[in-house]
Tab-separated table of C-alpha atoms in Angstrom:
chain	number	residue	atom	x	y	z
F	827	UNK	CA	-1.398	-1.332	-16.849
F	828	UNK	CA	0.484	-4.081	-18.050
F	829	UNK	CA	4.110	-3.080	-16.942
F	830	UNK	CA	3.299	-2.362	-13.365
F	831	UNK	CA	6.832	-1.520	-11.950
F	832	UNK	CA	5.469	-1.227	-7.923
F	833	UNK	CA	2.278	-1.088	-5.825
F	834	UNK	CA	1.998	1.480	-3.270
F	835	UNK	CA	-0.561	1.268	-0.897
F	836	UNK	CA	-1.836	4.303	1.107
F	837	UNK	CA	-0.224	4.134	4.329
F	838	UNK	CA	-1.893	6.301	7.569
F	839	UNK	CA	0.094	9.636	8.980
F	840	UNK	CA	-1.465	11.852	11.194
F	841	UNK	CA	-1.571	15.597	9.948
F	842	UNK	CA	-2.909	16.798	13.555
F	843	UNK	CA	-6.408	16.346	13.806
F	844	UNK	CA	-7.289	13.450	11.688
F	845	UNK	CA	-5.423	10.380	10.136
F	846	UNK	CA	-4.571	10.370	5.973
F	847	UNK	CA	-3.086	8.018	3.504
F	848	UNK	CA	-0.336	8.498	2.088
F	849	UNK	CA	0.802	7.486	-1.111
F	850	UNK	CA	4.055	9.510	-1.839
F	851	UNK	CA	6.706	9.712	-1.104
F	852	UNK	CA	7.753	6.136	-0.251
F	853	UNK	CA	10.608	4.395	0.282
F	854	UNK	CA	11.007	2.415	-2.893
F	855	UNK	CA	9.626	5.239	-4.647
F	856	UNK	CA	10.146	9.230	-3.748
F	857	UNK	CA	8.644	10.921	-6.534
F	858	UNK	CA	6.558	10.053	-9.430
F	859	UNK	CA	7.873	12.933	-12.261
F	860	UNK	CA	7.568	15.794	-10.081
F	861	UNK	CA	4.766	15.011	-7.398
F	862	UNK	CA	6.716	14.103	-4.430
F	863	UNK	CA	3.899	14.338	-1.857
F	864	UNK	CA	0.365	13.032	-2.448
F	865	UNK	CA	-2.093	12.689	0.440
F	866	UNK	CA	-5.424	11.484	0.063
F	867	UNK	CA	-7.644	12.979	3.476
F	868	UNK	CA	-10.753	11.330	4.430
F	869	UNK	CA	-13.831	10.691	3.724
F	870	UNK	CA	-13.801	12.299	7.553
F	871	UNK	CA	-17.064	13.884	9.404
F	872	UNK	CA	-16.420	16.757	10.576
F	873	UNK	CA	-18.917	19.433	13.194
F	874	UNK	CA	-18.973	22.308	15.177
F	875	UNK	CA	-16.755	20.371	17.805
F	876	UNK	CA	-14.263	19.066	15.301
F	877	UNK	CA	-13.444	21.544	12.186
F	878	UNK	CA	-10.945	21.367	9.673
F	879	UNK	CA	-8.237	23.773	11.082
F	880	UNK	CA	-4.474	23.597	9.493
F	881	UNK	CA	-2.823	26.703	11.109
F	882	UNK	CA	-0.345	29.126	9.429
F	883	UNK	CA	2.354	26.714	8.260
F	884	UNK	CA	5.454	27.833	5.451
F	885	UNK	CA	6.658	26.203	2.357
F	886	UNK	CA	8.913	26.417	0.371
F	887	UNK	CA	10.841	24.791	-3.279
F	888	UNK	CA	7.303	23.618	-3.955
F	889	UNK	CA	3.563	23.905	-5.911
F	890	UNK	CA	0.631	22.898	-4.154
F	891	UNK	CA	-2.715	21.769	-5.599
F	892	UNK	CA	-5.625	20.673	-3.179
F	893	UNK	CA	-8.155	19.123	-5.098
F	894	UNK	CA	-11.861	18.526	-2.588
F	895	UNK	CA	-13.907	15.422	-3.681
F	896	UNK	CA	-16.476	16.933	-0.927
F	897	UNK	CA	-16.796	19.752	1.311
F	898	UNK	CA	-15.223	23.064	1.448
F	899	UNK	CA	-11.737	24.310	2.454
F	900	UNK	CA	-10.520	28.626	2.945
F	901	UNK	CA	-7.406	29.122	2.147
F	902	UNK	CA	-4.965	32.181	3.670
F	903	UNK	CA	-1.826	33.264	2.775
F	904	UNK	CA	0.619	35.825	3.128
F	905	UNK	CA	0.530	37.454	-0.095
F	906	UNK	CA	-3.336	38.300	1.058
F	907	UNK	CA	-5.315	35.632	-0.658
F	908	UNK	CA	-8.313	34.357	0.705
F	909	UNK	CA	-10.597	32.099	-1.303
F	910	UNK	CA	-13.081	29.003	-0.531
F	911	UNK	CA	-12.153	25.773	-2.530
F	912	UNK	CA	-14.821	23.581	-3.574
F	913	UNK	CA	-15.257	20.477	-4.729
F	914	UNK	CA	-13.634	20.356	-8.688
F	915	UNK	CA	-11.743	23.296	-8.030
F	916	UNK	CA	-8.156	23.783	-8.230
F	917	UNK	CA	-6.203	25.852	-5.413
F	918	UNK	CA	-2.376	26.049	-6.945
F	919	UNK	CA	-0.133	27.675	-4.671
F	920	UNK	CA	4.098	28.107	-5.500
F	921	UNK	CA	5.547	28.763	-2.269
F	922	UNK	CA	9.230	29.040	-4.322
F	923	UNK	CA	11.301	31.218	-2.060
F	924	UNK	CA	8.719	31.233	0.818
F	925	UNK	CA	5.144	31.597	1.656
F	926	UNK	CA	2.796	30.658	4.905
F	927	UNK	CA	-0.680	29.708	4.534
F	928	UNK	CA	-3.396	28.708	6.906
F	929	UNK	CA	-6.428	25.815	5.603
F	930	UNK	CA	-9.294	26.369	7.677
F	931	UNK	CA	-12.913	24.828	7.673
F	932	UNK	CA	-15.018	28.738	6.270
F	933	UNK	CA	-16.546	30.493	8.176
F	934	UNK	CA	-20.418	29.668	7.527
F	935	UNK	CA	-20.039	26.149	8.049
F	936	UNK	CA	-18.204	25.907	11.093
F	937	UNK	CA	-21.526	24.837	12.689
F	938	UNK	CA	-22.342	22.400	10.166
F	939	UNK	CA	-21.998	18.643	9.424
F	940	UNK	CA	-20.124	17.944	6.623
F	941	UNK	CA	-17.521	15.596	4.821
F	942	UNK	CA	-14.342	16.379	4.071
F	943	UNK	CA	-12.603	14.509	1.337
F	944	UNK	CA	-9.686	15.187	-1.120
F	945	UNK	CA	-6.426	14.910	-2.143
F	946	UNK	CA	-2.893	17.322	-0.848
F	947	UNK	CA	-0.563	17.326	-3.486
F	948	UNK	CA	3.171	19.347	-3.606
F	949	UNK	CA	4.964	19.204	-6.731
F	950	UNK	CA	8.384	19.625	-6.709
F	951	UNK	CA	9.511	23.014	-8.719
F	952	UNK	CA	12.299	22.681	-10.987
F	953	UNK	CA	15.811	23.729	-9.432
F	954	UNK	CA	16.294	27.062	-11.396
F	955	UNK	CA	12.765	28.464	-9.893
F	956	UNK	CA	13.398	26.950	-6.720
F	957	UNK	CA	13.910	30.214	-5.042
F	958	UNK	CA	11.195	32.327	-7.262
F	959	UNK	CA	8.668	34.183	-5.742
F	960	UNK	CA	5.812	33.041	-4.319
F	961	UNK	CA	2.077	32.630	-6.881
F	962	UNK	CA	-1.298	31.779	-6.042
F	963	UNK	CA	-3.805	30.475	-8.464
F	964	UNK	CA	-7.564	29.371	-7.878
F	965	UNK	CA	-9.076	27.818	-10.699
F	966	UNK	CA	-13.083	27.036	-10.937
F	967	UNK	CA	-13.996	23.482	-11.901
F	968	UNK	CA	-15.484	24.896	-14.924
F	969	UNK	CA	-12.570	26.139	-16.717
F	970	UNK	CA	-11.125	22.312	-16.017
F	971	UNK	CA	-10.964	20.786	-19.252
F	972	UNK	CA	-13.511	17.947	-19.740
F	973	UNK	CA	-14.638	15.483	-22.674
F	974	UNK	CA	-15.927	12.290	-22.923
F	975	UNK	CA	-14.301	9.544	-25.217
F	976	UNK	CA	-15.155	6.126	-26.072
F	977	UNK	CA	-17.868	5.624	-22.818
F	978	UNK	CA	-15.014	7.250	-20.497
F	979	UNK	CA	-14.913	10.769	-18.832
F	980	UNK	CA	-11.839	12.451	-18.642
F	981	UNK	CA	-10.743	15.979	-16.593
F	982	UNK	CA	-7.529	17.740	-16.902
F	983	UNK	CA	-7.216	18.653	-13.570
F	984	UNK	CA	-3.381	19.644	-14.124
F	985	UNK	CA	-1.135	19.930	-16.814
F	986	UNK	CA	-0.849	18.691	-20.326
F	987	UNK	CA	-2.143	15.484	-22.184
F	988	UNK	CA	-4.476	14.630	-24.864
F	989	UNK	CA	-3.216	17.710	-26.814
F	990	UNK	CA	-5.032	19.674	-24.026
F	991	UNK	CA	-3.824	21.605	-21.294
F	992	UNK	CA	-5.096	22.913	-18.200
F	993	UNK	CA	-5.345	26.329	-16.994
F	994	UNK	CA	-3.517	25.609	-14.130
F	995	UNK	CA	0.012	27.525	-13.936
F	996	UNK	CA	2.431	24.769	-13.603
F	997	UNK	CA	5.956	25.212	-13.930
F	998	UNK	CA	7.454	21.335	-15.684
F	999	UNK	CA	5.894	19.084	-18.148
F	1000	UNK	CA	3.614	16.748	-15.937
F	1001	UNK	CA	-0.082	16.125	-15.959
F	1002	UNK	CA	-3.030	14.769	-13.049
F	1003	UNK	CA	-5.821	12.968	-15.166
F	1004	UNK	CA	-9.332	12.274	-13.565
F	1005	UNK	CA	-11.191	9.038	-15.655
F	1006	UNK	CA	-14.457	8.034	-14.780
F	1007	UNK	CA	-16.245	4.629	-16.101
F	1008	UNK	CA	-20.037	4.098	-15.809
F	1009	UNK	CA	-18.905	0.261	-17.804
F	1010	UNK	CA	-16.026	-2.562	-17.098
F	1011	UNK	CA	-13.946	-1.360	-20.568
F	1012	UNK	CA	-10.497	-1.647	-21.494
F	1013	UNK	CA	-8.814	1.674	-21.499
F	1014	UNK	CA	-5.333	2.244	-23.619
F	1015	UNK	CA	-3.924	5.946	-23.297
F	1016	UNK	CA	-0.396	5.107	-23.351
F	1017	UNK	CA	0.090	7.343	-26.505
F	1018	UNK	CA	-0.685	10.119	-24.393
F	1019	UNK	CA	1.343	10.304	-21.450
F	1020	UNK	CA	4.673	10.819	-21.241
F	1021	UNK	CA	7.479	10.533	-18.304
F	1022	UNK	CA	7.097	8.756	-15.580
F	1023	UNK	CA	3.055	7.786	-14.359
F	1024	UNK	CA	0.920	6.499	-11.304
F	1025	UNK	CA	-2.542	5.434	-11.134
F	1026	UNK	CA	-4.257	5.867	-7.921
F	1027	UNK	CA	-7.910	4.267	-7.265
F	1028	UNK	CA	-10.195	6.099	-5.321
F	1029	UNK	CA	-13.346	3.783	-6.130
F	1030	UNK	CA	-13.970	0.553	-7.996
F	1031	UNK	CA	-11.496	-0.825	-9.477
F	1032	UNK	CA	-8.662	-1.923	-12.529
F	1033	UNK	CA	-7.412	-4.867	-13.939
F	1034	UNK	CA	-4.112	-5.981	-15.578
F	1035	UNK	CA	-2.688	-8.818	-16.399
F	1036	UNK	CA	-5.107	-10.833	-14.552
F	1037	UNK	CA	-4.598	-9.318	-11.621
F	1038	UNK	CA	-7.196	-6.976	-10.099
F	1039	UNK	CA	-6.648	-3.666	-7.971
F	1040	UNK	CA	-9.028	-1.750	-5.739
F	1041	UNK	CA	-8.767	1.299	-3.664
F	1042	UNK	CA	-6.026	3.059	-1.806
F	1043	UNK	CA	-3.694	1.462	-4.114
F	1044	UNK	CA	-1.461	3.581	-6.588
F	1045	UNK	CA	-0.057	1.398	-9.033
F	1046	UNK	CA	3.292	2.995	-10.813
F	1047	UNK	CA	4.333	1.902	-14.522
F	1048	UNK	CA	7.761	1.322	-15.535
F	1049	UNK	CA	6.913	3.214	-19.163
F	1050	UNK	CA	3.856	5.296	-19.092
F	1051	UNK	CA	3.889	5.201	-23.081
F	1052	UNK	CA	2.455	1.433	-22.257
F	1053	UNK	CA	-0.408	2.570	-20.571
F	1054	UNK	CA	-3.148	-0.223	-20.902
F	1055	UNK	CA	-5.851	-1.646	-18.046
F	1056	UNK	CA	-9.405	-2.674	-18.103
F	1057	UNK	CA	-11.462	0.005	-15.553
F	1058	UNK	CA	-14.435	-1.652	-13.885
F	1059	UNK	CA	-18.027	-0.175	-14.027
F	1060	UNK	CA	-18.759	2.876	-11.687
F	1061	UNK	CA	-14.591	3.413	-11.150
F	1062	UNK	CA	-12.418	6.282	-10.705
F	1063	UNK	CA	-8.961	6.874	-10.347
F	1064	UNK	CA	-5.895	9.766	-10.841
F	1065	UNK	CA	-3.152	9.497	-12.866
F	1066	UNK	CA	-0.276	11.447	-11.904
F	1067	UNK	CA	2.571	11.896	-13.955
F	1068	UNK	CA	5.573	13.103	-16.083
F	1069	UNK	CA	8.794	14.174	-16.714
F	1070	UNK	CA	11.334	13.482	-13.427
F	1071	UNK	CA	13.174	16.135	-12.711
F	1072	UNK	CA	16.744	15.593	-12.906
F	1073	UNK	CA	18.111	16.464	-9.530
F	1074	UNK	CA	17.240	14.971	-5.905
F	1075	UNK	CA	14.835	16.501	-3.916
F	1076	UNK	CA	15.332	16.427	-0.347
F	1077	UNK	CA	11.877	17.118	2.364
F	1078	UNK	CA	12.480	18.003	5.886
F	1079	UNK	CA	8.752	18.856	7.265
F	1080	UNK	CA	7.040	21.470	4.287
F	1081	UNK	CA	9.911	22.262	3.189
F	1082	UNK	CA	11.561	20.535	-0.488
F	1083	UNK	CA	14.884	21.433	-2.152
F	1084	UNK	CA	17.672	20.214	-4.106
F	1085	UNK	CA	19.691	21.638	-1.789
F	1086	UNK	CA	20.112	20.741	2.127
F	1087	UNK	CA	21.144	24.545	3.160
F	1088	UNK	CA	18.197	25.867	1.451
F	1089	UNK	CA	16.218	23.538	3.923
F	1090	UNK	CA	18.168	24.175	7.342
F	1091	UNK	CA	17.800	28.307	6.162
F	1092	UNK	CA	14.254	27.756	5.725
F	1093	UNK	CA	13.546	25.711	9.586
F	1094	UNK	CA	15.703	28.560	11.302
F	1095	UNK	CA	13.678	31.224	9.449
F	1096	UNK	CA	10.389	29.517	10.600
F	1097	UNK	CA	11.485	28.711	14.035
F	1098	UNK	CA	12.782	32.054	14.566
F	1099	UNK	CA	9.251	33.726	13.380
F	1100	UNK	CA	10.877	35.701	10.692
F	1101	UNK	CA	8.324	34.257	7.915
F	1102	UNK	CA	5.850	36.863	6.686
F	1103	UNK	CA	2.788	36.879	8.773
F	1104	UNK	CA	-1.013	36.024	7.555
F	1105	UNK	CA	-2.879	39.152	8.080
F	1106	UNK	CA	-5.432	38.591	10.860
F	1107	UNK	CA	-3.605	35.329	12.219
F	1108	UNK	CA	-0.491	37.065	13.539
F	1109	UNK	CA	-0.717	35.020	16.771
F	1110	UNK	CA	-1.370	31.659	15.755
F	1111	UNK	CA	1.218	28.944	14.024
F	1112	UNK	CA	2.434	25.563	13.498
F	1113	UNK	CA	5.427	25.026	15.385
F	1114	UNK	CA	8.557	22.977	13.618
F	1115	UNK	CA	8.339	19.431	14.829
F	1116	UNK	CA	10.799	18.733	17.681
F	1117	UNK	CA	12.097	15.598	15.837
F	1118	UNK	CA	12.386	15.899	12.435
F	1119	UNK	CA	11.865	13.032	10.090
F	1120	UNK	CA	15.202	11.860	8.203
């Protein structure tokens, strides 16, 4: 990318039971078009001692997409979806007005070894459907669109690019590319982005400029429409992207608005247990933090 505007490198926050890097947001740089949270979790081991087990937790003001590299998440919520995500799948959930969901490790492999390894992503919903009610989508990794051009694999996961659009429901003009190089090529998509963009490097590596960049590193372009890097053999990296939305968005916790009251209505709803309930975990909850992040 040769007008790299900033380097962000993935910096470690603990999400309860296991340690994540975090790309967005950052100080220098909140949101990248309408992702404003992007958490890449693992490679971690995980066993019948130590499963993957988010409790019931609300949102709200955003979209989420979890997107597994490797093993196997079950997803709750309170409008009575239940659904395994696997590896190339997309699980798109709009809180808008409010929604709790629990992440758990499924049932039949509780007593298993296995890898977990993906990225948490929220994308910030544009301010009139802020306060719209609350969707869930799963989409297979089959109905992902996929094509291979010039020696490089692309996927769709999100979004619209290449005069192609994914499936998956989303709400503003943005787009989350997976590429994929077997060869060291030079790779020039400007043309087909649009907004704002990031690349993020989950193996190998890229090149620009003379300068070379390797994982856990999310490079961020001053004009997407520039778009232009050499990949390295055996490489693959995100790009995340699109139009900024116009207004601020403010987080407190798993909650995002343009507008603080929205927010403090939101933490008083959740701490006084007046969210909606997850059918058969009625008991069991993520309390707000005592200390809020500013």
């Amino acid at each position: 990318m040769s007008n790299i505007d900033l380097i962000i490198e993935e910096r470690a926050a603990d999400i309860g039971k296991f340690l994540v890097g975090r790309l967005l947001p950052f100080r220098q740089k909140r949101m990248v078009g309408p992702f404003i949270y992007i958490d890449h979790m693992g490679p971690v081991k995980l066993n019948e001692r130590s499963n993957f087990d988010i409790l019931p937790h609300p949102h709200i003001g955003l979209s989420t997409l979890t997107f597994l590299f490797e093993g196997s998440i079950t997803h709750r919520d309170t409008l009575g979806n239940e659904v395994d995500i696997n590896p190339g799948a997309v699980n798109w959930m709009t809180a808008g007005k409010g929604i709790v969901h629990s992440e758990r490790t499924p049932e039949h492999l509780r007593n298993s070894e296995l890898l977990m390894h993906g990225l948490q992503i929220w994308v910030a919903l544009p301010k009139h459907l802020e306060q719209m009610d609350p969707e869930f989508f799963h989409v297979t990794a089959e109905e992902i669109p996929a094509w291979e051009q010039d020696g490089i694999q692309f996927r769709l996961v999100a979004g619209e690019a290449f005069d192609r659009k994914s499936p998956v429901p989303v709400y503003s003009k943005l787009y989350m590319l997976e590429i994929k190089s077997s060869s060291h090529q030079q790779v020039t998509i400007g043309e087909h982005l649009y907004g704002e963009s990031g690349l993020y490097i989950l193996d190998g590596g890229v090149e620009s400029d003379g300068n070379e960049y390797g994982p856990k590193q999310m490079l961020v372009t001053k004009d997407s429409t520039l778009c232009e890097f050499t990949i390295q053999a055996d490489s693959i990296i995100y790009i995340f992207g699109g139009e900024p939305l116009p207004e601020q968005r403010f987080i407190d916790w798993n909650f995002v608005a343009s507008d603080k009251a929205l927010i403090a209505e939101a933490r008083q709803k959740w701490i006084d247990q007046k969210f909606e309930k997850i059918k058969g975990e009625e008991d069991e909850f993520v309390p707000y933090p005592s200390f809020p992040k500013k």
